[in-house]
Amino acid sequence: MKKESIHYSLTPFDPAGHLFKVRVSIPRPRARGQALSLPAWIPGSYLIRDFSRQIITIRARSRNSDITITKTDSHTWLCAPCAGPLHVEYTVYAWDLSVRGAHFDQSHAFFNGASVFLGVDGRTADRCLLEICPSPHTRDWKVYTSLPEAIGHRRAARRHGFGVYAAPNYDALLDHPVEIGTPQVVRFRAHGAEHEMVFTGQAPRLDLRRIAADAQRICAAQIELFDPHGKRAPFLDSSERYVFLTMVTGDGYGGLEHRASTALMTSRRDLPAQGRAAAPEGYQSFLGLVSHEYFHTWNVKRIKPAAFTPYDLSRPNHTRLLWVFEGFTSYYDDLMLVRSGVIDTPAYLTRIAKTIGAVRRGAGRRKQTVAESSFDAWTRYYRQDENSPNALVSYYTKGSLIALGLDLTIRQATRGRRSLDDVMRLLWRRFYLNRGAAARGVGEDDMAPLIQAATGVDVADFIARYVEGRDDVPLEALLAAQGFVLRRQAAGARPSLDIRTRCANNETRVATVYEGGSAHRGGLSAGDMLLAVDGLRITDQASLDQALDRHLPGDEVSVHVFRRDELRVFTPTLAEPGPVEYAIEPAGGGREVYR
Ligand code: ZN
């Protein structure tokens, strides 16, 4: 018997109400009752999000009559009994302007499958067809996605058209986000493979040619890293194109990786404009984001931890390895910028020095290891509060310093014959090209033996101290052996309260009190509204800076605050200027650390 596909359709029908109409048809449901459920989270973003709460209405029909639907848990609906083919129709509220959700208004529609497509219990291995339907509101709109068109289907979509698209299974259906609208688009090829960059949102005079030229170099460098001889793009196993879906806003930043695409959010001011020779300062951050998400095409979308093989989308999936999947990716995102030539060496060293400063500022690194931070991502890293810098370490930033430390350790132990690149290539061969191991995923204790197998270097002690332990990666010594000096540098002359502030509407609040610092010892708390320093009113960061500029470290100042609605006064002793910054400089012919 020929296997029948699950049919989905999606219609953006109410732009002012932000509603999609979705229909799923199951040719042979379980007669006694068919369960359907929506993911509780989306891969790549490790937080239970309960997307099911945006399903507003739902009904089920079989043989032209309504059948009963019963909710059996937060994410699951049971349709019973099913006399014949089952059709479930529901509306989804799409007003989450993030890379993780769904968004629809008069200007465009965007969705991730995890927000909109109910999975059919027991049938997630079946082929899925998705018909994207036009409505009176979508005239002139086009469809942008890495989801392949359903070639051979009588209503198959044409490239960028409405119509039917196909996914080999439910997991694939969820992993190709879709943008529908009238965006700015540019295309390029990297080692023969097609890449498309799509920009939604207002961005006048966007310099698409410059962006495409830079992205092309980054993508080509990454393909060469993983496949130096064949130079085959990894996504060709699931799509003939890679798509960057970018939402441009006033001040957004973020990305989410997929198997043949990524959803990005960026600030308009970080993007280059035509006719300007110099790109804005933030453009490096945008290219870093492009580089980061593209690197995930290998590292986490195909080389996966065993804990994600397969994903269980109904509950948190714990792994102690996000320092590899996010940390290594964060190391390589910068490295690929300099290796591909889109930034120069001083800019690269500045980016690393900034990361070192960010990691070493947080007292949380003395309390949590990156392995623990990975495991607890669901309840801690993804649910940060005012105390997080004192309580957590980031598996992104410390993970990237661990990758740098490993790379330098390997290069120094092998006199430059091996590097972390060899580790990435072995991961790729073992956990992707060799399909048996790929089905198993990277085990929790696989990294030390794998690094030894790839390079001959025993890093068990390194992993024990810096991954499973809380020590700072000894980058001063590792960089010195490479011909570079890592040094602390003064952060100006202004004494510090050792706080992070949040300013809005002429109010300045304490956002974080750094542990052991001036404000902590002086009694200030996160949430306190700063009213005056030395009796002079504080409205914004500039007025606070001005007040502190009149002092020296060691001075006592009087600080008036509202804690809730109660007036309090504290007299903290000001600390040395902060935060401490770092710089990396060549010391007598520093050797390249990035080829
Ligand atoms: Zn990432």
Coordinates of C-alpha atoms and ligand atoms in Angstrom, one line a residue:
M1 CA 0.0 0.0 0.0
K2 CA 1.3 3.4 -0.9
K3 CA 2.1 5.5 2.1
E4 CA -0.3 8.5 2.3
S5 CA 0.9 12.0 3.1
I6 CA -0.5 14.2 5.9
H7 CA -1.9 17.3 4.2
Y8 CA -1.6 20.7 5.8
S9 CA -2.8 24.1 4.5
L10 CA -2.2 27.5 5.9
T11 CA -4.0 30.7 4.9
P12 CA -3.1 34.2 6.3
F13 CA -6.7 35.4 6.4
D14 CA -7.0 38.2 9.0
P15 CA -4.0 40.6 9.0
A16 CA -5.6 43.1 11.5
G17 CA -6.5 40.2 13.9
H18 CA -3.2 38.5 13.1
L19 CA -4.8 35.1 12.4
F20 CA -3.8 32.2 10.3
K21 CA -6.3 29.5 9.4
V22 CA -4.6 26.1 9.4
R23 CA -6.1 22.8 8.3
V24 CA -4.6 19.3 8.7
S25 CA -6.1 16.3 6.9
I26 CA -5.2 12.7 7.9
P27 CA -6.3 10.1 5.4
R28 CA -6.3 7.1 7.8
P29 CA -6.6 8.3 11.4
R30 CA -6.8 5.9 14.3
A31 CA -10.5 5.0 14.3
R32 CA -10.9 5.0 18.1
G33 CA -9.4 8.4 18.4
Q34 CA -6.5 10.4 16.9
A35 CA -4.3 12.6 19.0
L36 CA -2.6 15.8 17.6
S37 CA -0.2 18.0 19.5
L38 CA 1.8 21.2 19.1
P39 CA 5.5 21.3 20.2
A40 CA 6.1 22.8 23.6
W41 CA 9.4 24.3 22.4
I42 CA 11.3 25.0 19.3
P43 CA 14.8 23.5 18.7
G44 CA 17.6 25.9 19.1
S45 CA 15.8 27.9 21.8
Y46 CA 15.8 26.0 25.0
L47 CA 12.7 27.2 26.8
I48 CA 9.2 25.7 27.2
R49 CA 7.1 28.2 25.3
D50 CA 3.7 26.5 25.1
F51 CA 2.9 27.5 21.5
S52 CA -0.4 25.8 21.9
R53 CA -1.8 28.8 23.8
Q54 CA -2.1 30.6 20.5
I55 CA -4.5 28.1 19.0
I56 CA -7.7 30.2 19.4
T57 CA -10.4 28.0 17.9
I58 CA -10.3 24.3 16.7
R59 CA -12.8 21.9 15.3
A60 CA -12.6 18.4 13.7
R61 CA -14.7 16.8 11.1
S62 CA -14.9 13.2 9.7
R63 CA -17.3 12.1 7.0
N64 CA -18.9 15.6 6.9
S65 CA -19.9 15.7 10.5
D66 CA -18.3 17.4 13.5
I67 CA -16.6 15.1 16.0
T68 CA -15.6 15.6 19.6
I69 CA -12.3 17.1 20.5
T70 CA -10.9 16.7 24.0
K71 CA -7.8 18.4 25.4
T72 CA -5.7 15.7 27.1
D73 CA -2.8 17.9 28.2
S74 CA -1.5 21.4 27.6
H75 CA -0.4 20.6 24.0
T76 CA -2.6 17.7 22.9
W77 CA -6.1 17.4 21.4
L78 CA -7.8 14.0 21.0
C79 CA -10.4 13.7 18.1
A80 CA -12.7 10.7 18.6
P81 CA -14.2 8.6 17.1
C82 CA -12.9 8.9 13.5
A83 CA -15.2 7.2 11.0
G84 CA -13.1 8.1 8.0
P85 CA -10.5 10.7 6.9
L86 CA -10.0 13.3 9.7
H87 CA -9.9 17.0 9.0
V88 CA -8.9 19.4 11.8
E89 CA -9.2 23.1 11.3
Y90 CA -7.9 25.7 13.6
T91 CA -7.0 29.4 13.9
V92 CA -3.6 30.6 15.2
Y93 CA -2.9 34.0 16.7
A94 CA 0.3 35.2 15.1
W95 CA 1.6 38.4 16.8
D96 CA 5.0 37.4 18.1
L97 CA 7.7 39.4 16.3
S98 CA 10.6 37.1 17.2
V99 CA 12.7 34.6 15.3
R100 CA 11.0 31.8 17.3
G101 CA 7.3 32.4 16.7
A102 CA 4.8 33.6 14.1
H103 CA 3.8 37.1 13.0
F104 CA 1.2 38.4 10.5
D105 CA 0.0 41.9 9.7
Q106 CA -0.8 44.0 6.6
S107 CA 2.9 44.1 5.6
H108 CA 4.0 40.4 5.8
A109 CA 3.5 37.0 7.3
F110 CA 6.2 34.8 9.0
F111 CA 5.9 31.5 10.7
N112 CA 7.9 28.7 12.3
G113 CA 6.2 25.3 11.9
A114 CA 6.5 24.7 15.6
S115 CA 4.0 27.6 16.2
V116 CA 1.4 26.5 13.7
F117 CA 1.5 22.8 12.6
L118 CA -0.1 20.2 14.9
G119 CA 1.8 16.9 14.8
V120 CA -0.2 13.7 14.2
D121 CA 0.4 11.2 17.0
G122 CA 2.0 8.0 15.6
R123 CA 2.5 9.5 12.1
T124 CA 5.4 11.9 12.5
A125 CA 7.5 9.8 10.1
D126 CA 5.0 10.3 7.3
R127 CA 5.6 12.7 4.4
C128 CA 3.9 16.1 4.9
L129 CA 2.5 18.3 2.2
L130 CA 1.9 22.0 3.0
E131 CA -0.3 24.1 0.8
I132 CA 0.4 27.8 1.4
C133 CA -2.8 29.6 0.3
P134 CA -3.2 33.2 -0.9
S135 CA -6.0 35.5 0.5
P136 CA -7.3 38.9 -0.6
H137 CA -4.6 40.4 1.7
T138 CA -1.7 38.7 0.1
R139 CA -1.9 40.1 -3.4
D140 CA 1.6 40.7 -4.9
W141 CA 3.2 38.8 -2.0
K142 CA 5.7 36.0 -2.6
V143 CA 6.8 33.0 -0.5
Y144 CA 10.4 32.7 0.7
T145 CA 11.5 29.4 2.3
S146 CA 14.0 26.6 2.1
L147 CA 11.1 24.1 2.1
P148 CA 11.1 22.4 -1.3
E149 CA 8.2 22.8 -3.7
A150 CA 6.1 19.6 -4.1
I151 CA 7.4 18.6 -7.5
G152 CA 4.9 16.5 -9.3
H153 CA 1.9 17.5 -7.2
R154 CA -0.9 19.1 -9.3
R155 CA -1.0 22.2 -7.2
A156 CA 2.8 22.3 -6.6
A157 CA 4.2 25.8 -5.8
R158 CA 6.5 27.4 -8.3
R159 CA 9.6 29.1 -6.9
H160 CA 8.4 31.9 -4.6
G161 CA 4.8 31.0 -5.3
F162 CA 1.7 30.0 -3.3
G163 CA 0.9 26.3 -3.7
V164 CA 2.1 23.0 -2.3
Y165 CA 5.4 22.4 -0.7
A166 CA 6.7 19.0 0.6
A167 CA 8.6 17.8 3.6
P168 CA 9.8 14.1 4.1
N169 CA 8.5 14.1 7.7
Y170 CA 7.0 16.2 10.5
D171 CA 10.5 17.1 11.9
A172 CA 11.4 18.6 8.5
L173 CA 8.1 20.4 8.2
L174 CA 9.0 22.2 11.4
D175 CA 12.5 23.1 10.4
H176 CA 11.8 25.4 7.4
P177 CA 10.4 28.8 8.5
V178 CA 8.4 30.7 5.9
E179 CA 8.3 34.4 5.1
I180 CA 5.5 35.8 2.8
G181 CA 5.5 39.4 1.7
T182 CA 7.4 41.8 -0.5
P183 CA 10.9 41.9 1.0
Q184 CA 14.2 43.0 -0.5
V185 CA 16.0 40.0 -1.9
V186 CA 19.5 39.2 -3.0
R187 CA 21.1 35.9 -4.2
F188 CA 24.6 34.5 -4.4
R189 CA 26.3 31.2 -4.9
A190 CA 28.9 29.7 -2.6
H191 CA 30.8 26.8 -4.1
G192 CA 28.0 26.4 -6.5
A193 CA 25.2 26.2 -4.0
E194 CA 22.4 28.8 -4.1
H195 CA 21.9 31.2 -1.2
E196 CA 19.1 33.7 -0.8
M197 CA 19.0 36.7 1.6
V198 CA 15.6 38.1 2.3
F199 CA 15.1 41.4 4.2
T200 CA 11.6 42.2 5.6
G201 CA 10.8 45.5 7.3
Q202 CA 11.8 49.1 6.3
A203 CA 15.5 49.5 5.3
P204 CA 15.9 52.3 2.8
R205 CA 18.8 52.2 0.4
L206 CA 19.9 48.8 1.8
D207 CA 23.3 47.9 0.3
L208 CA 22.3 44.4 -0.8
R209 CA 25.4 43.9 -3.0
R210 CA 27.8 44.6 -0.2
I211 CA 25.9 42.3 2.2
A212 CA 25.8 39.5 -0.4
A213 CA 29.5 39.8 -1.2
D214 CA 30.4 39.6 2.5
A215 CA 28.0 36.7 3.3
Q216 CA 29.3 34.9 0.2
R217 CA 32.9 34.9 1.6
I218 CA 31.7 33.8 5.1
C219 CA 29.6 30.9 3.7
A220 CA 32.4 29.8 1.3
A221 CA 35.0 29.8 4.1
Q222 CA 32.7 27.6 6.3
I223 CA 32.1 25.1 3.5
E224 CA 35.9 24.9 2.9
L225 CA 36.5 24.3 6.6
F226 CA 34.2 21.2 6.8
D227 CA 34.8 19.8 3.3
P228 CA 38.2 21.1 2.0
H229 CA 38.2 18.8 -1.0
G230 CA 34.6 18.2 -2.1
K231 CA 33.4 21.7 -1.0
R232 CA 29.8 20.5 -0.8
A233 CA 27.3 22.7 1.0
P234 CA 25.7 20.7 3.9
F235 CA 22.1 21.8 3.3
L236 CA 21.9 20.1 -0.1
D237 CA 20.6 17.0 1.7
S238 CA 17.3 18.8 2.4
S239 CA 17.0 21.8 0.0
E240 CA 18.5 23.1 -3.1
R241 CA 19.0 26.5 -1.5
Y242 CA 19.9 28.1 1.8
V243 CA 17.7 31.1 2.9
F244 CA 18.6 33.9 5.3
L245 CA 15.2 35.3 6.5
T246 CA 16.0 38.7 8.1
M247 CA 13.5 40.9 10.0
V248 CA 14.8 44.5 10.1
T249 CA 13.5 46.5 13.1
G250 CA 14.6 49.5 15.1
D251 CA 16.6 47.6 17.6
G252 CA 16.3 43.8 17.3
Y253 CA 19.1 41.3 17.5
G254 CA 19.0 37.5 17.4
G255 CA 18.8 34.4 15.2
L256 CA 17.6 30.9 15.1
E257 CA 19.2 28.1 13.1
H258 CA 17.5 25.6 10.8
R259 CA 18.7 22.9 8.5
A260 CA 18.7 24.9 5.3
S261 CA 17.8 28.4 6.5
T262 CA 17.9 30.8 9.4
A263 CA 15.6 33.4 10.9
L264 CA 17.4 36.6 11.9
M265 CA 16.4 39.8 13.5
T266 CA 18.6 42.9 13.2
S267 CA 18.6 46.6 13.8
R268 CA 18.3 48.8 10.8
R269 CA 21.3 50.9 12.0
D270 CA 23.6 47.9 11.7
L271 CA 23.0 47.4 8.0
P272 CA 25.0 49.2 5.3
A273 CA 23.3 51.8 3.0
Q274 CA 24.1 52.3 -0.7
G275 CA 26.4 55.2 -1.6
R276 CA 28.2 55.1 1.8
A277 CA 31.8 53.9 1.7
A278 CA 31.9 53.0 5.3
A279 CA 29.6 50.4 6.8
P280 CA 28.0 51.2 10.2
E281 CA 29.9 50.0 13.3
G282 CA 27.2 47.4 14.1
Y283 CA 27.6 45.8 10.7
Q284 CA 30.2 43.4 12.2
S285 CA 27.6 42.2 14.6
F286 CA 25.2 41.5 11.8
L287 CA 27.9 39.6 9.9
G288 CA 28.7 37.7 13.1
L289 CA 25.1 36.7 13.4
V290 CA 25.1 35.5 9.8
S291 CA 28.3 33.5 10.4
H292 CA 27.0 32.1 13.7
E293 CA 23.7 30.8 12.3
Y294 CA 25.3 29.4 9.2
F295 CA 27.9 27.5 11.2
H296 CA 25.0 25.8 13.0
T297 CA 24.0 24.2 9.7
W298 CA 26.8 21.8 10.6
N299 CA 27.1 22.2 14.3
V300 CA 23.8 21.3 16.0
K301 CA 21.6 20.9 13.0
R302 CA 23.5 17.8 11.7
I303 CA 26.2 17.1 14.3
K304 CA 23.8 16.8 17.3
P305 CA 24.0 15.8 20.9
A306 CA 22.6 12.4 21.6
A307 CA 20.0 14.2 23.8
F308 CA 18.5 15.8 20.7
T309 CA 18.5 12.6 18.6
P310 CA 15.6 12.7 18.1
Y311 CA 14.1 15.8 19.8
D312 CA 11.3 15.2 22.3
L313 CA 9.3 18.4 21.7
S314 CA 6.9 17.8 24.6
R315 CA 9.4 18.4 27.4
P316 CA 12.9 19.9 28.1
N317 CA 15.8 17.8 26.5
H318 CA 18.8 18.1 28.8
T319 CA 22.4 18.0 27.6
R320 CA 25.7 19.2 29.3
L321 CA 27.2 19.9 25.8
L322 CA 25.8 23.3 24.8
W323 CA 29.3 24.6 25.4
V324 CA 30.2 22.7 22.2
F325 CA 27.1 23.4 20.2
E326 CA 26.8 27.1 21.1
G327 CA 30.3 27.8 22.5
F328 CA 32.3 26.4 19.6
T329 CA 29.8 28.0 17.2
S330 CA 30.4 31.4 18.9
Y331 CA 34.2 30.9 18.6
Y332 CA 33.9 30.1 14.9
D333 CA 31.5 32.9 14.1
D334 CA 34.2 35.5 14.7
L335 CA 37.0 33.3 13.4
M336 CA 35.2 32.9 10.1
L337 CA 34.9 36.7 9.8
V338 CA 38.6 37.1 9.9
R339 CA 39.5 34.0 8.0
S340 CA 37.2 35.0 5.1
G341 CA 38.7 38.5 5.2
V342 CA 35.5 40.5 6.0
I343 CA 37.2 41.8 9.1
D344 CA 40.9 42.4 9.8
T345 CA 43.2 41.0 12.5
P346 CA 42.9 44.0 14.9
A347 CA 39.1 43.8 14.7
Y348 CA 39.2 40.1 15.4
L349 CA 41.5 40.5 18.4
T350 CA 39.2 43.3 19.7
R351 CA 36.2 40.9 19.5
I352 CA 38.0 38.2 21.5
A353 CA 39.2 40.7 24.1
K354 CA 35.6 41.9 24.5
T355 CA 34.4 38.4 25.1
I356 CA 37.2 37.8 27.7
G357 CA 36.1 41.0 29.5
A358 CA 32.4 39.9 29.5
V359 CA 33.2 36.4 30.9
R360 CA 35.6 37.6 33.6
R361 CA 33.2 40.3 34.8
G362 CA 30.6 37.9 36.1
A363 CA 31.0 36.3 39.5
G364 CA 28.6 33.6 38.3
R365 CA 31.6 31.8 36.6
R366 CA 32.9 30.9 40.1
K367 CA 29.6 29.1 40.9
Q368 CA 28.5 27.3 37.8
T369 CA 30.4 25.3 35.2
V370 CA 29.6 25.6 31.5
A371 CA 28.5 21.9 31.6
E372 CA 26.0 22.8 34.4
S373 CA 25.0 26.0 32.6
S374 CA 24.2 23.9 29.5
F375 CA 22.1 21.4 31.4
D376 CA 20.2 24.1 33.2
A377 CA 19.7 26.3 30.1
W378 CA 15.9 25.6 30.3
T379 CA 15.4 27.1 33.8
R380 CA 18.4 29.4 34.2
Y381 CA 20.2 30.7 31.1
Y382 CA 16.9 31.2 29.2
R383 CA 15.2 32.7 32.3
Q384 CA 17.6 35.3 33.4
D385 CA 16.9 37.9 36.0
E386 CA 18.7 40.7 37.8
N387 CA 21.0 38.3 39.7
S388 CA 22.1 36.2 36.7
P389 CA 25.5 37.8 36.2
N390 CA 26.3 36.8 39.8
A391 CA 24.8 33.3 39.5
L392 CA 25.4 32.0 36.0
V393 CA 28.1 31.5 33.4
S394 CA 27.2 31.7 29.7
Y395 CA 27.9 28.5 27.7
Y396 CA 28.1 30.9 24.7
T397 CA 30.8 33.3 25.8
K398 CA 32.8 31.0 28.2
G399 CA 32.2 28.2 25.7
S400 CA 33.8 30.3 23.0
L401 CA 36.9 31.0 25.2
I402 CA 37.1 27.2 25.9
A403 CA 37.1 26.7 22.1
L404 CA 39.9 29.3 21.8
G405 CA 41.8 27.7 24.6
L406 CA 41.5 24.2 23.0
D407 CA 42.5 25.5 19.6
L408 CA 45.7 27.1 21.0
T409 CA 46.4 24.1 23.2
I410 CA 46.1 21.8 20.1
R411 CA 48.2 24.1 17.9
Q412 CA 50.9 24.4 20.5
A413 CA 51.1 20.7 21.3
T414 CA 51.3 19.7 17.6
R415 CA 53.6 22.6 16.5
G416 CA 50.8 23.9 14.3
R417 CA 50.1 20.6 12.5
R418 CA 46.6 20.2 14.1
S419 CA 43.9 22.6 15.2
L420 CA 40.3 22.7 16.4
D421 CA 39.4 22.5 12.6
D422 CA 40.4 18.9 12.7
V423 CA 38.1 18.3 15.6
M424 CA 35.2 19.8 13.7
R425 CA 35.9 17.7 10.6
L426 CA 36.1 14.5 12.7
L427 CA 32.7 15.4 14.4
W428 CA 31.3 15.9 10.9
R429 CA 32.6 12.6 9.6
R430 CA 31.6 10.6 12.7
F431 CA 28.3 12.1 13.5
Y432 CA 27.0 13.0 10.1
L433 CA 28.7 11.4 7.2
N434 CA 28.8 8.0 9.0
R435 CA 25.0 7.7 9.3
G436 CA 25.1 4.9 12.0
A437 CA 26.8 7.3 14.5
A438 CA 24.7 10.2 13.3
A439 CA 21.6 8.4 14.4
R440 CA 23.1 8.1 17.9
G441 CA 24.4 11.7 18.3
V442 CA 27.4 13.0 20.3
G443 CA 27.4 11.4 23.8
E444 CA 27.8 13.4 26.9
D445 CA 31.4 12.2 27.5
D446 CA 32.5 11.9 23.9
M447 CA 34.4 15.2 23.5
A448 CA 37.8 14.5 25.2
P449 CA 38.3 11.1 23.4
L450 CA 37.1 12.6 20.2
I451 CA 39.6 15.6 20.4
Q452 CA 42.4 13.1 21.1
A453 CA 41.4 11.0 18.1
A454 CA 41.4 14.0 15.9
T455 CA 44.6 15.6 17.1
G456 CA 46.5 13.2 19.3
V457 CA 46.3 15.7 22.1
D458 CA 45.1 14.6 25.5
V459 CA 42.7 17.3 26.7
A460 CA 41.0 15.4 29.6
D461 CA 42.7 17.7 32.2
F462 CA 41.7 20.8 30.2
I463 CA 38.0 19.6 30.1
A464 CA 38.1 18.7 33.8
R465 CA 39.3 22.2 34.8
Y466 CA 37.5 24.6 32.5
V467 CA 34.4 22.7 31.4
E468 CA 33.6 20.5 34.3
G469 CA 35.4 22.9 36.6
R470 CA 35.1 26.7 37.3
D471 CA 38.6 27.9 36.5
D472 CA 39.3 30.7 34.0
V473 CA 40.7 29.5 30.7
P474 CA 44.5 30.5 31.0
L475 CA 44.4 32.6 27.9
E476 CA 47.3 34.9 29.1
A477 CA 49.7 31.9 28.9
L478 CA 48.2 30.4 25.8
L479 CA 48.2 33.6 23.9
A480 CA 51.7 34.4 25.1
A481 CA 53.0 31.1 23.7
Q482 CA 51.4 32.2 20.4
G483 CA 53.2 35.6 20.4
F484 CA 50.4 37.8 21.8
V485 CA 50.0 39.7 25.0
L486 CA 46.6 39.7 26.8
R487 CA 46.5 42.6 29.2
R488 CA 43.9 44.3 31.4
Q489 CA 43.4 47.9 30.6
A490 CA 42.0 50.8 32.6
A491 CA 38.4 51.6 31.9
G492 CA 38.8 55.4 32.1
A493 CA 39.0 57.6 35.3
R494 CA 35.4 57.5 36.5
P495 CA 35.0 55.6 39.8
S496 CA 32.3 52.9 39.8
L497 CA 29.3 51.9 41.7
D498 CA 29.6 48.4 40.1
I499 CA 26.0 48.3 38.9
R500 CA 24.2 47.9 35.6
T501 CA 21.5 50.5 35.1
R502 CA 18.3 50.6 33.1
C503 CA 17.1 54.1 32.0
A504 CA 13.7 55.0 30.5
N505 CA 11.4 58.1 30.8
N506 CA 13.8 60.1 32.9
E507 CA 14.1 57.3 35.4
T508 CA 17.2 55.3 36.1
R509 CA 17.0 52.0 37.9
V510 CA 19.5 49.6 39.2
A511 CA 19.3 46.6 36.9
T512 CA 22.1 44.5 38.4
V513 CA 24.2 44.9 41.5
Y514 CA 27.5 43.1 40.8
E515 CA 28.5 40.8 43.7
G516 CA 31.2 42.2 46.0
G517 CA 31.2 45.6 44.3
S518 CA 30.6 49.1 45.7
A519 CA 26.8 49.1 45.5
H520 CA 26.6 45.6 47.0
R521 CA 28.8 46.5 50.0
G522 CA 26.9 49.8 50.3
G523 CA 23.4 48.2 50.4
L524 CA 21.8 49.1 47.0
S525 CA 19.6 46.6 45.4
A526 CA 18.4 45.7 41.9
G527 CA 15.1 47.5 41.2
D528 CA 16.1 50.6 43.3
M529 CA 15.2 53.8 41.5
L530 CA 18.1 56.2 41.6
L531 CA 16.9 59.7 42.6
A532 CA 20.1 61.6 43.6
V533 CA 23.8 61.3 44.2
D534 CA 25.3 63.9 46.6
G535 CA 21.9 65.5 46.6
L536 CA 21.9 66.1 42.8
R537 CA 19.1 64.6 40.8
I538 CA 19.8 61.6 38.6
T539 CA 17.6 61.2 35.5
D540 CA 19.7 59.2 33.1
Q541 CA 23.1 57.6 32.6
A542 CA 24.7 60.9 31.7
S543 CA 23.6 62.6 34.9
L544 CA 24.8 59.6 36.9
D545 CA 28.2 59.6 35.1
Q546 CA 28.5 63.4 35.8
A547 CA 28.0 62.9 39.5
L548 CA 30.6 60.1 39.7
D549 CA 33.1 62.0 37.6
R550 CA 33.6 64.5 40.5
H551 CA 34.9 61.7 42.7
L552 CA 37.8 59.4 43.2
P553 CA 37.8 55.7 44.0
G554 CA 37.5 55.3 47.8
D555 CA 35.1 58.3 48.2
E556 CA 31.8 57.8 50.0
V557 CA 28.8 59.2 48.2
S558 CA 25.2 59.6 49.4
V559 CA 22.7 57.9 47.2
H560 CA 18.9 58.5 47.5
V561 CA 16.7 55.9 46.0
F562 CA 13.1 54.8 46.0
R563 CA 12.8 51.1 46.9
R564 CA 9.3 50.4 45.9
D565 CA 7.6 53.6 47.3
E566 CA 9.9 54.0 50.3
L567 CA 12.7 56.7 50.3
R568 CA 16.1 55.3 51.4
V569 CA 19.6 56.7 51.5
F570 CA 22.8 54.7 51.2
T571 CA 26.4 55.7 51.4
P572 CA 28.5 53.3 49.2
T573 CA 32.2 53.7 48.9
L574 CA 33.1 54.1 45.2
A575 CA 35.2 51.4 43.5
E576 CA 38.0 51.5 40.9
P577 CA 36.8 52.4 37.4
G578 CA 35.1 49.5 35.7
P579 CA 34.3 47.3 34.1
V580 CA 37.8 46.0 33.5
E581 CA 38.6 45.7 29.9
Y582 CA 41.1 43.6 28.0
A583 CA 43.3 44.1 24.9
I584 CA 45.2 41.5 22.9
E585 CA 48.3 42.8 21.0
P586 CA 51.1 41.1 19.0
A587 CA 54.3 40.9 21.1
G588 CA 57.2 40.9 18.6
G589 CA 55.6 39.1 15.6
G590 CA 52.5 37.3 17.0
R591 CA 51.8 34.3 14.8
E592 CA 48.5 34.1 13.1
V593 CA 46.0 32.4 15.3
Y594 CA 43.3 31.9 12.8
R595 CA 44.5 30.2 9.6
Ligands
ZN1 ZN 23.6 29.6 18.3

